[in-house]
Each structure stands twice: as C-alpha cells, then as structure tokens.
Amino acid sequence: VASQPRNVQNTRTPTETVREFYKNLRLRKFREAFSLSIYRPAIDPLNQQEFEELRVDFDKMASAVSERIPDNLTITGEQISGDSATVFVKVMDPEGKETIEPAALIKIDSGWIIGDRENMELVKKAGKSFFFNARIDAHHNDVQDMLKRISLAQVVYSQQHNGQFADLPTLVAGGLVPKDIEGTE
C-alpha cells in the first residue's frame, strides 16, 4: 500500500506557522501566506485578474510587515490551550521601539492557522469579496479622516484670518494639511 503524502500545513506547530506566514508575506507570496490564515476562503477563489487588482493592497501589507517585523523574526513564546494558541512576536512599534505582540491561531482539521474563529466566520461569509470590501472600508475611513482633518484645518485658518476660509493649496502651503492630499493616492 502506497503511503499518502504528508500535508505539510497540518504538521506545523503554531510557531512554525507564524514564521512561515511572515516569511511568505515578506517574500510577497500572498496566496501561500494567506493559505496559513483565516483569509484562505477569501484568497483561494480569486481569479488572476482579481488577485492582480488586489496586489497593490497586498504589497502595502507586506511593506508594513517588513517595517514592523525584522527579517530575523523573533518569537518570544508560545501558549497552546486546546484548539487555540498564541505566539508572541517581537515587533517594532511606530516609534521604532521593540515590543511584543500576540499572534492568535486556531486549530482547524489538526492544522494551525493564524486568526480567530469569530473573524474566520466573517471571512467565510464574505468569501472572495472580503478583500474588496476591506479595501472599500479602508478607503472610506481614510476619506473620512482626511475630511475631518480638512475641516479642522479650515477652523484653524479661519481663526487666524478673520473668519475667512482657504482653498486646499493654501491649507497645504500653510502646513495645515499634508501635501500628499493633492495626489491621487
């Protein structure tokens, strides 16, 4: 009787799963990285065109990970409790200071994946539209934040200029809003 090939994913420990996930993300192997997470139901059904459309978002995610987590990923501990695990990863906070962050994992079919059950259900429900919806939500939040910032800049400008308001180039020139607001990004 021929032996069945081993499912490599199912043999990984939580720590090995986290290492592999971040390695693949850093190498921009997005399908491989997300297959080790609760995002598998969102990435697997994407056709090549849809995947390429989302690549810019995935690249941003990979860049953010590369900034926060050094190439030589440091794991400071692992805790397993039944079908849940936490792996503690050394990261850089926005101020450049080292800190420890937990990475949650769950056991599915005897294999560990990154994420939690509650969010896994949301991803499963959304399917391949998950990443597109996340993009819309992120852009919506960015626009909302920028509009608040412009409103506050207008208040400051108005207080400094006898109740007058300014156009966007004037607010940028005055340092009240960032110059990148003028770009399409």
Short mmCIF file of N, CA and C in Angstrom, two decimals:
data_model
loop_
_atom_site.label_atom_id
_atom_site.label_comp_id
_atom_site.label_asym_id
_atom_site.label_seq_id
_atom_site.Cartn_x
_atom_site.Cartn_y
_atom_site.Cartn_z
N VAL A 1 0.85 -1.18 0.00
CA VAL A 1 0.00 0.00 0.00
C VAL A 1 0.89 1.24 0.00
N ALA A 2 0.67 2.12 -0.96
CA ALA A 2 1.46 3.35 -1.05
C ALA A 2 1.04 4.29 0.08
N SER A 3 2.03 4.95 0.65
CA SER A 3 1.72 5.89 1.73
C SER A 3 1.21 7.20 1.14
N GLN A 4 0.33 7.83 1.88
CA GLN A 4 -0.22 9.12 1.47
C GLN A 4 0.81 10.21 1.72
N PRO A 5 0.90 11.23 0.83
CA PRO A 5 1.82 12.33 1.09
C PRO A 5 1.36 13.09 2.33
N ARG A 6 2.32 13.54 3.09
CA ARG A 6 2.00 14.30 4.30
C ARG A 6 1.55 15.70 3.94
N ASN A 7 0.55 16.18 4.64
CA ASN A 7 0.10 17.56 4.49
C ASN A 7 0.99 18.41 5.37
N VAL A 8 1.88 19.17 4.74
CA VAL A 8 2.88 19.94 5.48
C VAL A 8 2.23 20.92 6.44
N GLN A 9 1.15 21.58 6.01
CA GLN A 9 0.49 22.56 6.87
C GLN A 9 0.04 21.92 8.18
N ASN A 10 -0.48 20.71 8.12
CA ASN A 10 -1.01 20.06 9.31
C ASN A 10 0.07 19.65 10.28
N THR A 11 1.32 19.60 9.86
CA THR A 11 2.39 19.17 10.76
C THR A 11 3.10 20.35 11.43
N ARG A 12 2.77 21.58 11.06
CA ARG A 12 3.44 22.74 11.64
C ARG A 12 2.93 23.04 13.05
N THR A 13 3.84 23.48 13.88
CA THR A 13 3.46 23.99 15.20
C THR A 13 2.93 25.41 15.01
N PRO A 14 2.28 25.99 16.03
CA PRO A 14 1.86 27.38 15.90
C PRO A 14 3.03 28.31 15.58
N THR A 15 4.16 28.13 16.23
CA THR A 15 5.33 28.97 15.97
C THR A 15 5.80 28.83 14.53
N GLU A 16 5.87 27.60 14.04
CA GLU A 16 6.29 27.38 12.65
C GLU A 16 5.30 28.00 11.67
N THR A 17 4.02 27.95 11.99
CA THR A 17 3.00 28.56 11.13
C THR A 17 3.20 30.06 11.06
N VAL A 18 3.44 30.70 12.20
CA VAL A 18 3.68 32.15 12.23
C VAL A 18 4.93 32.49 11.42
N ARG A 19 5.99 31.76 11.62
CA ARG A 19 7.24 32.02 10.86
C ARG A 19 7.00 31.90 9.36
N GLU A 20 6.31 30.85 8.95
CA GLU A 20 6.05 30.62 7.52
C GLU A 20 5.14 31.71 6.95
N PHE A 21 4.12 32.10 7.71
CA PHE A 21 3.22 33.16 7.27
C PHE A 21 3.99 34.45 7.00
N TYR A 22 4.79 34.90 7.97
CA TYR A 22 5.52 36.15 7.79
C TYR A 22 6.60 36.05 6.72
N LYS A 23 7.24 34.90 6.61
CA LYS A 23 8.23 34.70 5.54
C LYS A 23 7.57 34.85 4.18
N ASN A 24 6.44 34.18 3.98
CA ASN A 24 5.74 34.26 2.69
C ASN A 24 5.22 35.67 2.42
N LEU A 25 4.72 36.33 3.45
CA LEU A 25 4.23 37.70 3.27
C LEU A 25 5.38 38.62 2.88
N ARG A 26 6.51 38.49 3.55
CA ARG A 26 7.68 39.31 3.24
C ARG A 26 8.17 39.05 1.82
N LEU A 27 8.09 37.79 1.38
CA LEU A 27 8.51 37.43 0.01
C LEU A 27 7.44 37.73 -1.02
N ARG A 28 6.32 38.28 -0.55
CA ARG A 28 5.18 38.64 -1.40
C ARG A 28 4.56 37.41 -2.08
N LYS A 29 4.62 36.29 -1.38
CA LYS A 29 3.93 35.08 -1.80
C LYS A 29 2.58 35.10 -1.06
N PHE A 30 1.68 35.93 -1.57
CA PHE A 30 0.45 36.22 -0.85
C PHE A 30 -0.48 35.03 -0.74
N ARG A 31 -0.62 34.28 -1.81
CA ARG A 31 -1.51 33.12 -1.74
C ARG A 31 -1.00 32.12 -0.69
N GLU A 32 0.31 31.91 -0.67
CA GLU A 32 0.88 30.97 0.28
C GLU A 32 0.72 31.49 1.71
N ALA A 33 0.95 32.79 1.91
CA ALA A 33 0.81 33.37 3.25
C ALA A 33 -0.63 33.27 3.74
N PHE A 34 -1.57 33.73 2.92
CA PHE A 34 -2.97 33.74 3.34
C PHE A 34 -3.55 32.35 3.49
N SER A 35 -2.94 31.35 2.83
CA SER A 35 -3.43 29.99 3.00
C SER A 35 -3.14 29.46 4.40
N LEU A 36 -2.25 30.15 5.13
CA LEU A 36 -1.92 29.78 6.51
C LEU A 36 -2.73 30.58 7.52
N SER A 37 -3.79 31.21 7.03
CA SER A 37 -4.57 32.09 7.90
C SER A 37 -6.06 31.91 7.65
N ILE A 38 -6.83 32.65 8.43
CA ILE A 38 -8.29 32.63 8.26
C ILE A 38 -8.71 33.24 6.93
N TYR A 39 -7.79 33.87 6.20
CA TYR A 39 -8.10 34.52 4.93
C TYR A 39 -8.10 33.57 3.73
N ARG A 40 -7.85 32.32 3.96
CA ARG A 40 -7.83 31.35 2.86
C ARG A 40 -9.13 31.36 2.05
N PRO A 41 -10.32 31.40 2.70
CA PRO A 41 -11.56 31.41 1.91
C PRO A 41 -11.74 32.68 1.08
N ALA A 42 -10.95 33.72 1.38
CA ALA A 42 -11.03 34.96 0.61
C ALA A 42 -10.02 34.99 -0.53
N ILE A 43 -8.89 34.31 -0.36
CA ILE A 43 -7.83 34.36 -1.38
C ILE A 43 -7.96 33.23 -2.40
N ASP A 44 -8.34 32.03 -1.96
CA ASP A 44 -8.40 30.88 -2.87
C ASP A 44 -9.31 31.08 -4.07
N PRO A 45 -10.51 31.66 -3.91
CA PRO A 45 -11.40 31.77 -5.07
C PRO A 45 -11.07 32.92 -6.03
N LEU A 46 -10.10 33.75 -5.70
CA LEU A 46 -9.78 34.88 -6.59
C LEU A 46 -9.16 34.38 -7.88
N ASN A 47 -9.67 34.87 -9.00
CA ASN A 47 -9.01 34.55 -10.26
C ASN A 47 -7.79 35.47 -10.41
N GLN A 48 -6.99 35.25 -11.43
CA GLN A 48 -5.73 36.00 -11.57
C GLN A 48 -5.98 37.50 -11.71
N GLN A 49 -7.01 37.89 -12.46
CA GLN A 49 -7.31 39.31 -12.64
C GLN A 49 -7.70 39.97 -11.31
N GLU A 50 -8.55 39.30 -10.55
CA GLU A 50 -8.96 39.83 -9.24
C GLU A 50 -7.76 39.92 -8.30
N PHE A 51 -6.92 38.88 -8.32
CA PHE A 51 -5.73 38.88 -7.49
C PHE A 51 -4.82 40.05 -7.84
N GLU A 52 -4.60 40.27 -9.13
CA GLU A 52 -3.73 41.38 -9.57
C GLU A 52 -4.33 42.73 -9.17
N GLU A 53 -5.65 42.84 -9.21
CA GLU A 53 -6.30 44.08 -8.80
C GLU A 53 -6.04 44.38 -7.32
N LEU A 54 -5.94 43.34 -6.53
CA LEU A 54 -5.71 43.50 -5.09
C LEU A 54 -4.23 43.54 -4.71
N ARG A 55 -3.36 43.25 -5.67
CA ARG A 55 -1.93 43.15 -5.37
C ARG A 55 -1.38 44.42 -4.70
N VAL A 56 -1.83 45.59 -5.11
CA VAL A 56 -1.33 46.82 -4.51
C VAL A 56 -1.63 46.84 -3.01
N ASP A 57 -2.80 46.36 -2.61
CA ASP A 57 -3.15 46.29 -1.19
C ASP A 57 -2.27 45.26 -0.47
N PHE A 58 -2.05 44.12 -1.11
CA PHE A 58 -1.21 43.09 -0.52
C PHE A 58 0.23 43.58 -0.38
N ASP A 59 0.70 44.31 -1.40
CA ASP A 59 2.06 44.86 -1.33
C ASP A 59 2.21 45.84 -0.17
N LYS A 60 1.19 46.67 0.04
CA LYS A 60 1.22 47.60 1.18
C LYS A 60 1.28 46.84 2.49
N MET A 61 0.52 45.77 2.56
CA MET A 61 0.50 44.94 3.76
C MET A 61 1.89 44.34 4.00
N ALA A 62 2.49 43.83 2.95
CA ALA A 62 3.82 43.23 3.07
C ALA A 62 4.86 44.27 3.48
N SER A 63 4.76 45.47 2.93
CA SER A 63 5.69 46.54 3.30
C SER A 63 5.54 46.91 4.77
N ALA A 64 4.30 46.99 5.23
CA ALA A 64 4.06 47.31 6.64
C ALA A 64 4.63 46.23 7.55
N VAL A 65 4.47 44.98 7.16
CA VAL A 65 5.03 43.87 7.94
C VAL A 65 6.55 43.97 7.95
N SER A 66 7.14 44.24 6.80
CA SER A 66 8.60 44.33 6.72
C SER A 66 9.15 45.46 7.59
N GLU A 67 8.40 46.55 7.72
CA GLU A 67 8.83 47.66 8.57
C GLU A 67 8.74 47.30 10.05
N ARG A 68 7.74 46.52 10.41
CA ARG A 68 7.49 46.23 11.82
C ARG A 68 8.20 44.98 12.33
N ILE A 69 8.42 44.01 11.43
CA ILE A 69 8.99 42.74 11.85
C ILE A 69 10.28 42.50 11.08
N PRO A 70 11.40 42.42 11.81
CA PRO A 70 12.68 42.22 11.13
C PRO A 70 12.74 40.87 10.41
N ASP A 71 13.66 40.78 9.44
CA ASP A 71 13.84 39.53 8.69
C ASP A 71 14.08 38.35 9.61
N ASN A 72 14.85 38.59 10.67
CA ASN A 72 15.13 37.52 11.62
C ASN A 72 14.05 37.54 12.71
N LEU A 73 12.87 37.11 12.33
CA LEU A 73 11.69 37.08 13.19
C LEU A 73 12.04 36.47 14.54
N THR A 74 11.73 37.20 15.61
CA THR A 74 11.99 36.70 16.95
C THR A 74 10.67 36.32 17.62
N ILE A 75 10.57 35.07 17.99
CA ILE A 75 9.43 34.55 18.72
C ILE A 75 9.86 34.45 20.18
N THR A 76 9.07 35.05 21.07
CA THR A 76 9.46 35.03 22.48
C THR A 76 8.68 34.00 23.30
N GLY A 77 7.69 33.36 22.69
CA GLY A 77 6.95 32.34 23.42
C GLY A 77 5.77 31.84 22.63
N GLU A 78 5.21 30.75 23.14
CA GLU A 78 4.05 30.12 22.52
C GLU A 78 3.20 29.52 23.63
N GLN A 79 1.90 29.74 23.56
CA GLN A 79 0.98 29.14 24.52
C GLN A 79 -0.11 28.42 23.72
N ILE A 80 -0.37 27.18 24.09
CA ILE A 80 -1.41 26.40 23.44
C ILE A 80 -2.42 25.99 24.49
N SER A 81 -3.69 26.20 24.16
CA SER A 81 -4.78 25.79 25.04
C SER A 81 -5.88 25.19 24.17
N GLY A 82 -5.90 23.87 24.12
CA GLY A 82 -6.89 23.18 23.29
C GLY A 82 -6.69 23.49 21.82
N ASP A 83 -7.73 24.07 21.19
CA ASP A 83 -7.66 24.41 19.76
C ASP A 83 -7.29 25.86 19.51
N SER A 84 -6.74 26.51 20.52
CA SER A 84 -6.29 27.90 20.38
C SER A 84 -4.83 28.00 20.79
N ALA A 85 -4.13 28.91 20.15
CA ALA A 85 -2.74 29.14 20.51
C ALA A 85 -2.42 30.62 20.35
N THR A 86 -1.40 31.04 21.05
CA THR A 86 -0.88 32.40 20.91
C THR A 86 0.63 32.29 20.77
N VAL A 87 1.15 32.96 19.76
CA VAL A 87 2.59 33.04 19.55
C VAL A 87 2.97 34.50 19.76
N PHE A 88 3.99 34.73 20.55
CA PHE A 88 4.41 36.09 20.88
C PHE A 88 5.58 36.49 20.00
N VAL A 89 5.38 37.57 19.22
CA VAL A 89 6.32 38.01 18.20
C VAL A 89 6.89 39.37 18.58
N LYS A 90 8.20 39.51 18.45
CA LYS A 90 8.85 40.79 18.70
C LYS A 90 8.68 41.67 17.47
N VAL A 91 8.12 42.86 17.65
CA VAL A 91 7.87 43.80 16.55
C VAL A 91 8.40 45.18 16.93
N MET A 92 8.44 46.06 15.93
CA MET A 92 8.81 47.45 16.16
C MET A 92 7.52 48.27 16.16
N ASP A 93 7.33 49.09 17.20
CA ASP A 93 6.15 49.94 17.22
C ASP A 93 6.40 51.16 16.34
N PRO A 94 5.40 52.00 16.11
CA PRO A 94 5.57 53.15 15.21
C PRO A 94 6.71 54.10 15.59
N GLU A 95 7.09 54.10 16.88
CA GLU A 95 8.20 54.96 17.32
C GLU A 95 9.55 54.27 17.19
N GLY A 96 9.57 53.04 16.67
CA GLY A 96 10.82 52.32 16.48
C GLY A 96 11.28 51.55 17.72
N LYS A 97 10.41 51.39 18.68
CA LYS A 97 10.73 50.69 19.91
C LYS A 97 10.26 49.24 19.80
N GLU A 98 11.10 48.31 20.29
CA GLU A 98 10.71 46.89 20.25
C GLU A 98 9.60 46.64 21.26
N THR A 99 8.64 45.83 20.84
CA THR A 99 7.55 45.43 21.71
C THR A 99 7.13 44.02 21.32
N ILE A 100 6.37 43.38 22.18
CA ILE A 100 5.91 42.01 21.92
C ILE A 100 4.43 42.06 21.59
N GLU A 101 4.04 41.41 20.48
CA GLU A 101 2.64 41.33 20.08
C GLU A 101 2.21 39.88 19.99
N PRO A 102 0.99 39.60 20.44
CA PRO A 102 0.49 38.23 20.31
C PRO A 102 -0.08 37.98 18.92
N ALA A 103 0.16 36.80 18.41
CA ALA A 103 -0.47 36.34 17.17
C ALA A 103 -1.37 35.17 17.55
N ALA A 104 -2.67 35.33 17.33
CA ALA A 104 -3.63 34.28 17.68
C ALA A 104 -3.71 33.25 16.56
N LEU A 105 -3.85 32.00 16.94
CA LEU A 105 -4.02 30.91 15.99
C LEU A 105 -5.14 30.00 16.47
N ILE A 106 -5.74 29.32 15.53
CA ILE A 106 -6.73 28.31 15.85
C ILE A 106 -6.39 27.03 15.11
N LYS A 107 -6.83 25.93 15.68
CA LYS A 107 -6.59 24.62 15.05
C LYS A 107 -7.82 24.25 14.25
N ILE A 108 -7.60 24.00 12.97
CA ILE A 108 -8.65 23.58 12.06
C ILE A 108 -8.17 22.29 11.39
N ASP A 109 -8.96 21.23 11.50
CA ASP A 109 -8.59 19.95 10.89
C ASP A 109 -7.17 19.53 11.23
N SER A 110 -6.79 19.64 12.46
CA SER A 110 -5.48 19.26 13.01
C SER A 110 -4.33 20.13 12.51
N GLY A 111 -4.62 21.26 11.85
CA GLY A 111 -3.58 22.18 11.42
C GLY A 111 -3.82 23.56 12.02
N TRP A 112 -2.76 24.30 12.27
CA TRP A 112 -2.85 25.63 12.87
C TRP A 112 -2.93 26.69 11.78
N ILE A 113 -3.84 27.66 11.97
CA ILE A 113 -3.92 28.81 11.07
C ILE A 113 -3.96 30.08 11.90
N ILE A 114 -3.48 31.16 11.33
CA ILE A 114 -3.44 32.44 12.02
C ILE A 114 -4.81 33.09 11.97
N GLY A 115 -5.26 33.57 13.12
CA GLY A 115 -6.54 34.25 13.21
C GLY A 115 -7.39 33.67 14.33
N ASP A 116 -8.63 34.12 14.41
CA ASP A 116 -9.55 33.63 15.43
C ASP A 116 -10.85 33.19 14.77
N ARG A 117 -11.64 32.45 15.50
CA ARG A 117 -12.87 31.86 14.95
C ARG A 117 -13.89 32.92 14.54
N GLU A 118 -14.04 33.96 15.34
CA GLU A 118 -15.03 34.99 15.03
C GLU A 118 -14.74 35.65 13.68
N ASN A 119 -13.49 36.05 13.47
CA ASN A 119 -13.13 36.68 12.20
C ASN A 119 -13.11 35.68 11.06
N MET A 120 -12.80 34.43 11.36
CA MET A 120 -12.83 33.41 10.32
C MET A 120 -14.25 33.28 9.74
N GLU A 121 -15.25 33.36 10.61
CA GLU A 121 -16.63 33.27 10.14
C GLU A 121 -16.98 34.46 9.25
N LEU A 122 -16.49 35.65 9.59
CA LEU A 122 -16.73 36.83 8.75
C LEU A 122 -16.09 36.67 7.37
N VAL A 123 -14.87 36.14 7.36
CA VAL A 123 -14.17 35.93 6.09
C VAL A 123 -14.90 34.88 5.27
N LYS A 124 -15.29 33.78 5.90
CA LYS A 124 -16.01 32.72 5.17
C LYS A 124 -17.29 33.26 4.56
N LYS A 125 -18.01 34.05 5.32
CA LYS A 125 -19.28 34.61 4.85
C LYS A 125 -19.06 35.53 3.64
N ALA A 126 -18.02 36.35 3.69
CA ALA A 126 -17.75 37.29 2.59
C ALA A 126 -17.11 36.60 1.39
N GLY A 127 -16.37 35.53 1.63
CA GLY A 127 -15.70 34.83 0.54
C GLY A 127 -14.72 35.74 -0.19
N LYS A 128 -14.69 35.61 -1.52
CA LYS A 128 -13.71 36.38 -2.28
C LYS A 128 -13.97 37.87 -2.28
N SER A 129 -15.15 38.30 -1.87
CA SER A 129 -15.41 39.74 -1.78
C SER A 129 -14.81 40.36 -0.52
N PHE A 130 -14.28 39.52 0.39
CA PHE A 130 -13.74 40.04 1.65
C PHE A 130 -12.69 41.13 1.42
N PHE A 131 -11.68 40.85 0.59
CA PHE A 131 -10.60 41.82 0.39
C PHE A 131 -11.09 43.08 -0.33
N PHE A 132 -12.02 42.92 -1.25
CA PHE A 132 -12.57 44.08 -1.93
C PHE A 132 -13.37 44.95 -0.95
N ASN A 133 -14.15 44.30 -0.09
CA ASN A 133 -14.90 45.05 0.93
C ASN A 133 -13.96 45.74 1.92
N ALA A 134 -12.88 45.04 2.29
CA ALA A 134 -11.90 45.63 3.21
C ALA A 134 -11.25 46.86 2.58
N ARG A 135 -10.99 46.79 1.27
CA ARG A 135 -10.42 47.93 0.56
C ARG A 135 -11.38 49.12 0.61
N ILE A 136 -12.64 48.86 0.34
CA ILE A 136 -13.65 49.93 0.36
C ILE A 136 -13.73 50.55 1.76
N ASP A 137 -13.77 49.70 2.77
CA ASP A 137 -13.85 50.19 4.15
C ASP A 137 -12.62 51.03 4.50
N ALA A 138 -11.44 50.57 4.11
CA ALA A 138 -10.22 51.32 4.41
C ALA A 138 -10.22 52.67 3.71
N HIS A 139 -10.61 52.70 2.44
CA HIS A 139 -10.66 53.97 1.72
C HIS A 139 -11.71 54.90 2.30
N HIS A 140 -12.84 54.34 2.67
CA HIS A 140 -13.90 55.13 3.30
C HIS A 140 -13.37 55.78 4.59
N ASN A 141 -12.69 54.99 5.40
CA ASN A 141 -12.13 55.52 6.65
C ASN A 141 -11.06 56.57 6.39
N ASP A 142 -10.22 56.34 5.38
CA ASP A 142 -9.18 57.32 5.03
C ASP A 142 -9.81 58.64 4.60
N VAL A 143 -10.84 58.56 3.76
CA VAL A 143 -11.52 59.77 3.29
C VAL A 143 -12.18 60.50 4.46
N GLN A 144 -12.83 59.74 5.32
CA GLN A 144 -13.49 60.34 6.47
C GLN A 144 -12.46 61.05 7.37
N ASP A 145 -11.32 60.40 7.62
CA ASP A 145 -10.27 61.02 8.43
C ASP A 145 -9.73 62.29 7.78
N MET A 146 -9.53 62.24 6.45
CA MET A 146 -8.99 63.40 5.76
C MET A 146 -9.99 64.56 5.77
N LEU A 147 -11.27 64.26 5.60
CA LEU A 147 -12.27 65.32 5.64
C LEU A 147 -12.32 65.98 7.03
N LYS A 148 -12.19 65.19 8.06
CA LYS A 148 -12.11 65.76 9.42
C LYS A 148 -10.89 66.66 9.54
N ARG A 149 -9.78 66.18 9.00
CA ARG A 149 -8.54 66.96 9.08
C ARG A 149 -8.66 68.28 8.31
N ILE A 150 -9.29 68.25 7.14
CA ILE A 150 -9.51 69.47 6.36
C ILE A 150 -10.44 70.42 7.12
N SER A 151 -11.48 69.87 7.72
CA SER A 151 -12.40 70.70 8.50
C SER A 151 -11.68 71.40 9.65
N LEU A 152 -10.86 70.65 10.37
CA LEU A 152 -10.10 71.26 11.47
C LEU A 152 -9.11 72.30 10.95
N ALA A 153 -8.50 72.01 9.81
CA ALA A 153 -7.58 72.98 9.21
C ALA A 153 -8.32 74.26 8.83
N GLN A 154 -9.53 74.12 8.33
CA GLN A 154 -10.34 75.30 7.97
C GLN A 154 -10.66 76.12 9.22
N VAL A 155 -10.96 75.46 10.32
CA VAL A 155 -11.24 76.17 11.57
C VAL A 155 -10.01 76.95 12.02
N VAL A 156 -8.86 76.31 12.00
CA VAL A 156 -7.61 76.99 12.39
C VAL A 156 -7.34 78.16 11.46
N TYR A 157 -7.43 77.94 10.16
CA TYR A 157 -7.18 79.00 9.18
C TYR A 157 -8.16 80.16 9.41
N SER A 158 -9.42 79.84 9.61
CA SER A 158 -10.46 80.86 9.81
C SER A 158 -10.16 81.70 11.05
N GLN A 159 -9.71 81.06 12.11
CA GLN A 159 -9.39 81.79 13.34
C GLN A 159 -8.19 82.73 13.13
N GLN A 160 -7.30 82.35 12.26
CA GLN A 160 -6.10 83.16 12.00
C GLN A 160 -6.32 84.22 10.93
N HIS A 161 -7.43 84.13 10.19
CA HIS A 161 -7.65 85.02 9.05
C HIS A 161 -9.05 85.66 9.06
N ASN A 162 -9.45 86.17 10.21
CA ASN A 162 -10.70 86.93 10.36
C ASN A 162 -11.93 86.23 9.78
N GLY A 163 -12.06 84.93 10.05
CA GLY A 163 -13.25 84.20 9.62
C GLY A 163 -13.25 83.75 8.18
N GLN A 164 -12.18 83.99 7.45
CA GLN A 164 -12.08 83.57 6.04
C GLN A 164 -11.66 82.10 5.97
N PHE A 165 -12.10 81.43 4.92
CA PHE A 165 -11.68 80.05 4.68
C PHE A 165 -10.71 80.02 3.51
N ALA A 166 -9.99 78.90 3.37
CA ALA A 166 -8.96 78.81 2.34
C ALA A 166 -9.25 77.65 1.40
N ASP A 167 -8.64 77.72 0.21
CA ASP A 167 -8.70 76.58 -0.69
C ASP A 167 -7.63 75.57 -0.27
N LEU A 168 -7.65 74.42 -0.87
CA LEU A 168 -6.75 73.34 -0.49
C LEU A 168 -5.27 73.70 -0.66
N PRO A 169 -4.86 74.31 -1.79
CA PRO A 169 -3.44 74.67 -1.92
C PRO A 169 -2.97 75.63 -0.81
N THR A 170 -3.83 76.52 -0.37
CA THR A 170 -3.47 77.45 0.70
C THR A 170 -3.30 76.70 2.02
N LEU A 171 -4.19 75.74 2.28
CA LEU A 171 -4.07 74.93 3.50
C LEU A 171 -2.79 74.10 3.48
N VAL A 172 -2.44 73.57 2.32
CA VAL A 172 -1.20 72.81 2.18
C VAL A 172 -0.01 73.72 2.40
N ALA A 173 0.00 74.88 1.74
CA ALA A 173 1.11 75.84 1.87
C ALA A 173 1.29 76.29 3.32
N GLY A 174 0.18 76.39 4.05
CA GLY A 174 0.25 76.80 5.45
C GLY A 174 0.61 75.68 6.40
N GLY A 175 0.82 74.48 5.87
CA GLY A 175 1.19 73.33 6.70
C GLY A 175 0.05 72.78 7.52
N LEU A 176 -1.19 73.13 7.15
CA LEU A 176 -2.35 72.68 7.91
C LEU A 176 -2.86 71.32 7.47
N VAL A 177 -2.57 70.93 6.24
CA VAL A 177 -2.88 69.59 5.74
C VAL A 177 -1.65 69.10 4.97
N PRO A 178 -1.47 67.78 4.87
CA PRO A 178 -0.29 67.25 4.19
C PRO A 178 -0.33 67.47 2.68
N LYS A 179 0.85 67.62 2.11
CA LYS A 179 0.97 67.84 0.66
C LYS A 179 0.42 66.65 -0.14
N ASP A 180 0.52 65.46 0.42
CA ASP A 180 0.07 64.28 -0.33
C ASP A 180 -1.43 64.27 -0.57
N ILE A 181 -2.15 65.18 0.05
CA ILE A 181 -3.59 65.29 -0.20
C ILE A 181 -3.87 65.69 -1.66
N GLU A 182 -2.90 66.32 -2.28
CA GLU A 182 -3.06 66.75 -3.66
C GLU A 182 -2.90 65.62 -4.67
N GLY A 183 -2.36 64.46 -4.22
CA GLY A 183 -2.16 63.33 -5.11
C GLY A 183 -3.39 62.43 -5.16
N THR A 184 -3.35 61.46 -6.04
CA THR A 184 -4.49 60.54 -6.20
C THR A 184 -4.50 59.45 -5.16
N GLU A 185 -3.35 59.14 -4.59
CA GLU A 185 -3.29 58.06 -3.61
C GLU A 185 -4.14 58.38 -2.40
#
